């Protein structure tokens, strides 16, 4: 190869770099460096004229490589690679030398920072010297996407993708879609009826020609890569043929087995054969084999005897489906923090200490009390209800460290709806502080305090216990500094939000990660909130972190937009900066194969390792494990790294 | 065709490499028929003056075994380099410092105290015995391989080099058909390729030493917990050690892309260690496995300590030269 002609472009980034790094002197030094054919500096390299400077220099000086000394490659690498490409230079011959985040922003001494900037740039010149032109890997893809979890977020995402003309597979664990929103009464801040705004979307999802609904189903296994994931799904048997079931409910009447209703949060029982709620989608009964008296051997069969259309089939088997999808949207939502963990609040022990979702069911017109607030213990209408915010949240020593974000709002809503439902009642709220950020949210809380005579007590509740038919609360009013003791008829805990219990196992199946709190982890909290680090897998809704309906829906649509952007591409492209195996060196020891987190490696029949570059994310795990150096990252070989380290450690 | 002129030299060596030359049996007769042996201290008794008497480049090829431990080793290596057309680093010590490179973990003073005891007994560079002035070559502060002192044209790895490799070298030599300089007379791949044991890519869950534990003769030694250097070592020896239930000790050195054989193998072992546990348990389990190592340098750098990235243990050099 003819000798390299590398161009170095030093950015001032306004004063961001120039303030601490002497870009003039950096440029002078680099001009003398071997292999460097052109050096220029500019106020904002990323601006149009800045990019033009790069393209012009590539053409005029026949540059064979480019180093942009500016910000992090995470910011502008694509910008400059595109500019180079336009000028006819392969984009993989362009590298960023980060003299901002790694230098000017973290140093004060101008002389030292300038010297360091020179070093950083020289290491990147060495890298570019060893780079080869590469072409992106092109991948064909299928035209379908999978949505896991059919709460409001999953439904929204599925509808958006389906409306764009692509096939969607919507998988839900429970017998009905709808998620938690189906359980809510009215929703803050506008107080519209939750079911009334949700059910049209549920129906639309079930009728949409592009959506295939798989309820009572779970994702067992996922293999493959963006554009071509192969998923295995188990459809659990409902033992009821939905096409025959006419919803007469005769089976339910005769079933002798009762268990607490999940949908009603245990406020009432359901039968072993049941429909979770009236507007359930799909609209059919489900026989829950765990609470049924026994299918194998068949013990009871009362339901089948009375089912006129003969919809009940005890021989139904689980079905395993295999599907190909291009992208996966994970919207598995949340669960309540276990009330049993709050022993100090009488959780699980005092019947008139309930959680927010139970209260939603009481307030709901379709709920077990027909919208009346009644005590679980004796059915009496409570005259004084105390609401306790942050129950299990913001308590790193004992419970969850994080703020569940929505409880301030729904507690204000609960108190307000309660005051409307029960005249002459008293609503008291214990709070640490009120977090009501959001459109119309602060106004909603203000209205509740001013016009609804809701009493806000700032402080923490220490203990809740039962005394006679009352519930006693001990706490401290931190504003007056006085101890308070309150006698209540009913206590509602605003329990912390946990990720859905299936989250951890599912992330392992999908090979994506969870954050420390267990919620689905996004690729970047600000700039890539619905993407994961695995291409083609997106996250949205309350499964990604506590959030309310508007935010969940927005994220659902965002994940759908990302998916649509992927599906509309003719072919997908994948970075060619992957691993290559030198077959002359690889002896097939197989060490690398088990290391790859993306299962990109295998041993061929000839006994050498082989990398599927579509799967390889270029993480380098195998490279460090490979004992022969046969596995090397393209454009970041051990040889390049050694050259880079050598200039980084050299004097001057 | 004129007879080729060859030389065989030993520096800091045990003598095994010279013996290995004879392992080719009758083939040595072909060598003698095709070439004159001008230099072979182990077999004849050449003097420095004989060597100095040759013209520059007069010898066609010299097989140099042993490491550079003393000033004399260094001077002779330099002298031989001027007299020969091709220089072969023959055996592990010439190639990478060999077993004796492990001495670079100790300072010269530490080595002398261990070997000679009291400082009074240490050898003197110059002394007078019975009226004769005696001079000893300086013991260099650090042992090196041959290539650190002079340019090397070929490498014949092994401790000692195995018969089929020596034979391949002789065949090329007798035919006057030497390969491109820089050639290493061994496989370009790692030893696992030649090893017939079955690898399952299990995790390393324990560290075993061959003298203390019996091994399964069919399964990969590394999978069983014996620190076999095969993955980080060039093949060419036909994996005779693993075949005899001995883990590879790495004598052939690393493959072409590897700068530091021990580091490469340590990376591999570190990647494989684990029990499948997660979180805190995983760390504790891994620590417990790591604690089973006895001698990390001796295990992973048995032949490569002197040419490792660090080359020697860091210590303040003794100011007085001896
Ligand atoms: C007491 C209370 C009151 C609230 N009131 C309001 C309000 O007034 N206004 C408002 O905006 N928000 C309110 N919220 C918040 C609202 O409930 C959430 O924002 C919303 O339900 C989040 O929707 P989602 O689809 O992300 O999650 P979810 O509703 O939890 O739905 C997730 C779905 O995924 C399914 N799933 C989980 N794991 C799997 C799996 N492995 N495989 C297949 N399916 C799976 C679940 O079964 C579920 O159907 C309230 C929350 C609570 C607790
Ligand atoms: S670890 Fe290296 S030598 Fe071993 S099989 Fe993989 S690429 Fe080949
Ligand atoms: S670089 Fe990472 S993703 Fe690519 S093959 Fe190696 S281990 Fe797998
Ligand atoms: S025993 Fe050694 S040489 Fe043989 S396969 Fe295992 S690691 Fe490789």
Short mmCIF file of C-alpha atoms in Angstrom, two decimals, chain A residues 190-471:
data_model
loop_
_atom_site.label_atom_id
_atom_site.label_comp_id
_atom_site.label_asym_id
_atom_site.label_seq_id
_atom_site.Cartn_x
_atom_site.Cartn_y
_atom_site.Cartn_z
CA UNK A 190 -59.06 14.46 33.43
CA UNK A 191 -61.08 11.85 35.31
CA UNK A 192 -62.26 10.02 32.24
CA UNK A 193 -63.45 6.49 32.78
CA UNK A 194 -60.56 4.13 32.22
CA UNK A 195 -62.54 1.28 30.64
CA UNK A 196 -64.37 3.70 28.36
CA UNK A 197 -61.16 4.89 26.74
CA UNK A 198 -59.40 1.51 26.87
CA UNK A 199 -61.98 -0.93 25.56
CA UNK A 200 -62.27 0.64 22.08
CA UNK A 201 -58.54 0.08 21.69
CA UNK A 202 -58.84 -3.51 22.96
CA UNK A 203 -61.58 -4.21 20.44
CA UNK A 204 -59.61 -2.55 17.66
CA UNK A 205 -56.58 -4.68 18.48
CA UNK A 206 -58.63 -7.86 18.37
CA UNK A 207 -60.29 -6.96 15.06
CA UNK A 208 -57.32 -5.49 13.24
CA UNK A 209 -56.52 -7.56 10.16
CA UNK A 210 -52.79 -7.14 10.78
CA UNK A 211 -52.80 -8.17 14.44
CA UNK A 212 -52.72 -11.74 15.60
CA UNK A 213 -53.65 -11.96 19.26
CA UNK A 214 -52.14 -14.71 21.39
CA UNK A 215 -53.56 -14.50 24.90
CA UNK A 216 -52.81 -16.87 27.75
CA UNK A 217 -49.43 -17.31 26.04
CA UNK A 218 -45.77 -16.99 26.89
CA UNK A 219 -42.56 -16.50 24.94
CA UNK A 220 -40.35 -19.53 25.58
CA UNK A 221 -37.31 -18.92 23.47
CA UNK A 222 -35.79 -16.33 21.16
CA UNK A 223 -32.97 -16.96 18.71
CA UNK A 224 -31.60 -15.11 15.72
CA UNK A 225 -30.97 -11.44 15.20
CA UNK A 226 -32.51 -8.17 14.12
CA UNK A 227 -34.71 -8.69 11.10
CA UNK A 228 -34.81 -12.44 11.62
CA UNK A 229 -35.69 -13.47 15.15
CA UNK A 230 -37.15 -16.92 15.60
CA UNK A 231 -39.47 -17.02 18.59
CA UNK A 232 -41.09 -19.95 20.28
CA UNK A 233 -44.39 -19.23 22.00
CA UNK A 234 -46.49 -21.48 24.18
CA UNK A 235 -50.23 -21.00 24.00
CA UNK A 236 -51.58 -22.41 27.21
CA UNK A 237 -54.81 -24.40 27.00
CA UNK A 238 -57.94 -22.50 28.12
CA UNK A 239 -59.98 -25.71 27.80
CA UNK A 240 -62.75 -23.58 26.29
CA UNK A 241 -63.26 -23.23 22.55
CA UNK A 242 -63.69 -19.46 22.10
CA UNK A 243 -65.64 -19.93 18.88
CA UNK A 244 -68.28 -22.06 20.59
CA UNK A 245 -68.48 -20.20 23.93
CA UNK A 246 -71.53 -17.90 23.92
CA UNK A 247 -70.75 -16.30 27.30
CA UNK A 248 -73.93 -17.67 28.92
CA UNK A 249 -71.96 -18.22 32.14
CA UNK A 250 -73.77 -21.46 33.04
CA UNK A 251 -70.42 -23.15 33.69
CA UNK A 252 -69.44 -20.55 36.23
CA UNK A 253 -72.64 -21.06 38.19
CA UNK A 254 -72.05 -24.77 38.68
CA UNK A 255 -68.30 -24.73 39.28
CA UNK A 256 -67.69 -25.68 42.92
CA UNK A 257 -64.17 -24.21 43.09
CA UNK A 258 -63.62 -20.62 44.23
CA UNK A 259 -60.32 -18.72 44.37
CA UNK A 260 -59.59 -15.02 44.90
CA UNK A 261 -60.11 -13.06 41.69
CA UNK A 262 -56.85 -11.63 40.35
CA UNK A 263 -58.65 -8.95 38.41
CA UNK A 264 -60.62 -7.83 41.48
CA UNK A 265 -57.41 -8.01 43.52
CA UNK A 266 -58.86 -10.56 45.91
CA UNK A 267 -61.81 -8.39 46.97
CA UNK A 268 -64.10 -11.17 45.73
CA UNK A 269 -63.68 -14.71 44.48
CA UNK A 270 -63.91 -16.11 41.00
CA UNK A 271 -64.55 -19.67 39.92
CA UNK A 272 -62.04 -22.09 38.41
CA UNK A 273 -63.79 -21.45 35.10
CA UNK A 274 -64.15 -17.72 34.66
CA UNK A 275 -63.98 -14.62 32.53
CA UNK A 276 -61.70 -12.01 34.12
CA UNK A 277 -64.07 -9.10 33.47
CA UNK A 278 -67.10 -8.36 31.32
CA UNK A 279 -65.30 -6.55 28.50
CA UNK A 280 -62.43 -9.07 28.37
CA UNK A 281 -60.80 -9.55 24.98
CA UNK A 282 -60.96 -12.23 23.70
CA UNK A 283 -64.48 -12.49 25.02
CA UNK A 284 -64.52 -16.04 26.29
CA UNK A 285 -64.23 -18.16 29.39
CA UNK A 286 -61.00 -19.71 30.61
CA UNK A 287 -60.62 -22.80 32.72
CA UNK A 288 -57.74 -22.29 35.11
CA UNK A 289 -56.22 -25.73 35.45
CA UNK A 290 -54.47 -24.84 38.70
CA UNK A 291 -57.68 -24.17 40.59
CA UNK A 292 -59.84 -26.73 38.75
CA UNK A 293 -60.57 -29.80 40.89
CA UNK A 294 -58.58 -31.93 38.51
CA UNK A 295 -58.29 -32.49 34.79
CA UNK A 296 -56.07 -35.51 34.89
CA UNK A 297 -57.73 -37.64 36.02
CA UNK A 298 -60.92 -35.79 35.43
CA UNK A 299 -62.60 -35.32 38.81
CA UNK A 300 -65.59 -33.02 38.43
CA UNK A 301 -66.63 -31.94 34.88
CA UNK A 302 -69.74 -30.12 36.18
CA UNK A 303 -69.06 -27.26 33.75
CA UNK A 304 -68.94 -29.49 30.69
CA UNK A 305 -72.25 -31.07 31.68
CA UNK A 306 -74.09 -27.74 31.58
CA UNK A 307 -72.33 -26.13 28.61
CA UNK A 308 -75.01 -26.14 25.95
CA UNK A 309 -72.76 -25.38 22.94
CA UNK A 310 -70.21 -27.98 24.11
CA UNK A 311 -67.39 -25.45 24.25
CA UNK A 312 -65.46 -27.17 27.02
CA UNK A 313 -62.71 -29.52 25.95
CA UNK A 314 -60.68 -31.13 28.71
CA UNK A 315 -58.24 -32.61 26.20
CA UNK A 316 -56.96 -29.28 24.97
CA UNK A 317 -53.14 -29.30 24.89
CA UNK A 318 -50.61 -26.48 25.05
CA UNK A 319 -49.62 -25.39 21.56
CA UNK A 320 -46.05 -24.49 20.72
CA UNK A 321 -45.83 -21.98 17.91
CA UNK A 322 -42.73 -20.93 16.07
CA UNK A 323 -42.71 -17.53 14.40
CA UNK A 324 -40.24 -15.37 12.52
CA UNK A 325 -40.23 -11.69 13.44
CA UNK A 326 -38.02 -8.75 12.53
CA UNK A 327 -38.37 -6.81 15.77
CA UNK A 328 -39.62 -7.29 19.32
CA UNK A 329 -41.30 -4.70 21.53
CA UNK A 330 -41.31 -5.58 25.23
CA UNK A 331 -44.18 -3.99 27.16
CA UNK A 332 -44.53 -6.23 30.18
CA UNK A 333 -45.65 -3.52 32.58
CA UNK A 334 -45.61 -3.55 36.34
CA UNK A 335 -46.90 -5.20 39.44
CA UNK A 336 -47.57 -3.86 42.92
CA UNK A 337 -44.84 -4.10 45.52
CA UNK A 338 -45.89 -7.04 47.76
CA UNK A 339 -48.11 -5.70 50.55
CA UNK A 340 -46.83 -8.54 52.74
CA UNK A 341 -43.44 -6.80 52.80
CA UNK A 342 -45.07 -3.92 54.68
CA UNK A 343 -45.65 -5.70 57.97
CA UNK A 344 -45.20 -2.39 59.81
CA UNK A 345 -48.31 -1.14 57.97
CA UNK A 346 -50.31 -4.25 58.78
CA UNK A 347 -49.95 -5.40 55.17
CA UNK A 348 -51.76 -8.70 54.66
CA UNK A 349 -52.72 -8.72 58.33
CA UNK A 350 -55.23 -5.92 58.82
CA UNK A 351 -58.15 -6.47 56.39
CA UNK A 352 -58.96 -2.78 56.19
CA UNK A 353 -55.48 -1.89 55.00
CA UNK A 354 -55.70 -2.20 51.21
CA UNK A 355 -53.64 -1.15 48.20
CA UNK A 356 -54.39 1.42 45.53
CA UNK A 357 -55.50 -1.04 42.91
CA UNK A 358 -58.01 -2.59 45.31
CA UNK A 359 -59.34 0.89 45.91
CA UNK A 360 -59.59 1.41 42.12
CA UNK A 361 -61.73 -1.72 41.92
CA UNK A 362 -64.01 -0.40 44.69
CA UNK A 363 -64.38 2.93 42.93
CA UNK A 364 -65.08 1.28 39.60
CA UNK A 365 -68.72 1.08 38.58
CA UNK A 366 -68.07 -2.39 37.18
CA UNK A 367 -66.21 -3.45 40.33
CA UNK A 368 -67.32 -5.88 43.04
CA UNK A 369 -69.04 -3.14 45.08
CA UNK A 370 -70.63 -1.45 42.10
CA UNK A 371 -68.61 1.69 42.67
CA UNK A 372 -69.31 2.00 46.39
CA UNK A 373 -66.46 2.33 48.84
CA UNK A 374 -66.88 -0.37 51.45
CA UNK A 375 -64.60 -1.89 54.06
CA UNK A 376 -63.43 -5.42 53.20
CA UNK A 377 -63.84 -6.46 56.85
CA UNK A 378 -67.52 -5.67 57.39
CA UNK A 379 -68.83 -4.02 54.22
CA UNK A 380 -69.49 -0.73 56.04
CA UNK A 381 -68.94 2.56 54.25
CA UNK A 382 -65.82 4.13 55.78
CA UNK A 383 -66.23 7.68 57.06
CA UNK A 384 -62.57 8.43 57.46
CA UNK A 385 -60.02 7.08 54.98
CA UNK A 386 -56.30 7.64 55.38
CA UNK A 387 -54.10 7.38 52.30
CA UNK A 388 -50.40 6.64 52.79
CA UNK A 389 -48.11 7.70 49.95
CA UNK A 390 -44.67 6.25 49.22
CA UNK A 391 -45.57 2.91 50.83
CA UNK A 392 -42.54 0.85 49.90
CA UNK A 393 -41.01 3.62 47.76
CA UNK A 394 -38.13 6.02 48.53
CA UNK A 395 -36.95 3.84 51.38
CA UNK A 396 -33.56 2.41 50.39
CA UNK A 397 -33.00 0.77 53.78
CA UNK A 398 -36.15 -1.31 53.87
CA UNK A 399 -37.92 -1.22 50.53
CA UNK A 400 -37.52 0.21 47.04
CA UNK A 401 -35.14 3.16 46.78
CA UNK A 402 -36.86 4.73 43.80
CA UNK A 403 -39.91 6.99 43.53
CA UNK A 404 -42.86 5.27 41.86
CA UNK A 405 -43.74 8.57 40.25
CA UNK A 406 -47.50 8.12 39.79
CA UNK A 407 -48.67 7.62 43.38
CA UNK A 408 -48.93 11.33 44.28
CA UNK A 409 -51.33 11.73 41.41
CA UNK A 410 -53.47 8.66 41.89
CA UNK A 411 -53.68 9.26 45.64
CA UNK A 412 -55.06 12.76 45.03
CA UNK A 413 -57.48 11.15 42.57
CA UNK A 414 -58.47 8.47 45.11
CA UNK A 415 -59.16 11.02 47.83
CA UNK A 416 -61.17 13.16 45.47
CA UNK A 417 -63.25 10.27 44.12
CA UNK A 418 -63.82 9.04 47.66
CA UNK A 419 -65.02 12.47 48.79
CA UNK A 420 -67.41 12.49 45.83
CA UNK A 421 -68.63 8.98 46.55
CA UNK A 422 -69.14 9.33 50.30
CA UNK A 423 -70.71 12.55 51.56
CA UNK A 424 -69.71 13.77 55.03
CA UNK A 425 -66.46 11.88 54.73
CA UNK A 426 -62.96 12.74 55.74
CA UNK A 427 -59.89 12.09 53.55
CA UNK A 428 -56.39 12.41 55.01
CA UNK A 429 -53.21 11.93 52.98
CA UNK A 430 -49.77 11.25 54.45
CA UNK A 431 -47.10 12.43 52.05
CA UNK A 432 -43.36 13.13 52.00
CA UNK A 433 -43.65 15.72 49.26
CA UNK A 434 -45.95 16.12 46.30
CA UNK A 435 -44.53 15.43 42.89
CA UNK A 436 -47.06 16.61 40.37
CA UNK A 437 -45.02 17.38 37.28
CA UNK A 438 -47.10 17.06 34.14
CA UNK A 439 -49.70 18.88 32.13
CA UNK A 440 -52.62 19.78 34.40
CA UNK A 441 -51.23 17.68 37.25
CA UNK A 442 -50.35 20.40 39.76
CA UNK A 443 -53.71 22.05 39.09
CA UNK A 444 -55.42 18.71 39.77
CA UNK A 445 -53.74 18.38 43.17
CA UNK A 446 -54.38 22.04 44.03
CA UNK A 447 -58.04 21.58 43.23
CA UNK A 448 -58.21 18.50 45.42
CA UNK A 449 -56.68 20.30 48.41
CA UNK A 450 -58.60 23.55 48.04
CA UNK A 451 -62.06 22.51 46.92
CA UNK A 452 -62.44 18.97 48.16
CA UNK A 453 -61.30 19.54 51.75
CA UNK A 454 -58.69 16.85 51.55
CA UNK A 455 -56.24 17.10 54.40
CA UNK A 456 -52.58 16.69 53.46
CA UNK A 457 -50.32 15.71 56.37
CA UNK A 458 -46.65 15.95 55.69
CA UNK A 459 -44.85 13.11 57.40
CA UNK A 460 -44.16 9.49 57.57
CA UNK A 461 -46.37 6.81 59.08
CA UNK A 462 -44.43 4.62 61.50
CA UNK A 463 -46.98 1.98 62.33
CA UNK A 464 -50.47 0.81 61.37
CA UNK A 465 -52.42 -1.70 63.42
CA UNK A 466 -55.92 -2.83 64.19
CA UNK A 467 -57.79 -1.72 67.29
CA UNK A 468 -61.33 -3.01 67.63
CA UNK A 469 -63.02 -2.26 64.35
CA UNK A 470 -60.73 0.70 63.68
CA UNK A 471 -57.35 1.01 62.04
#
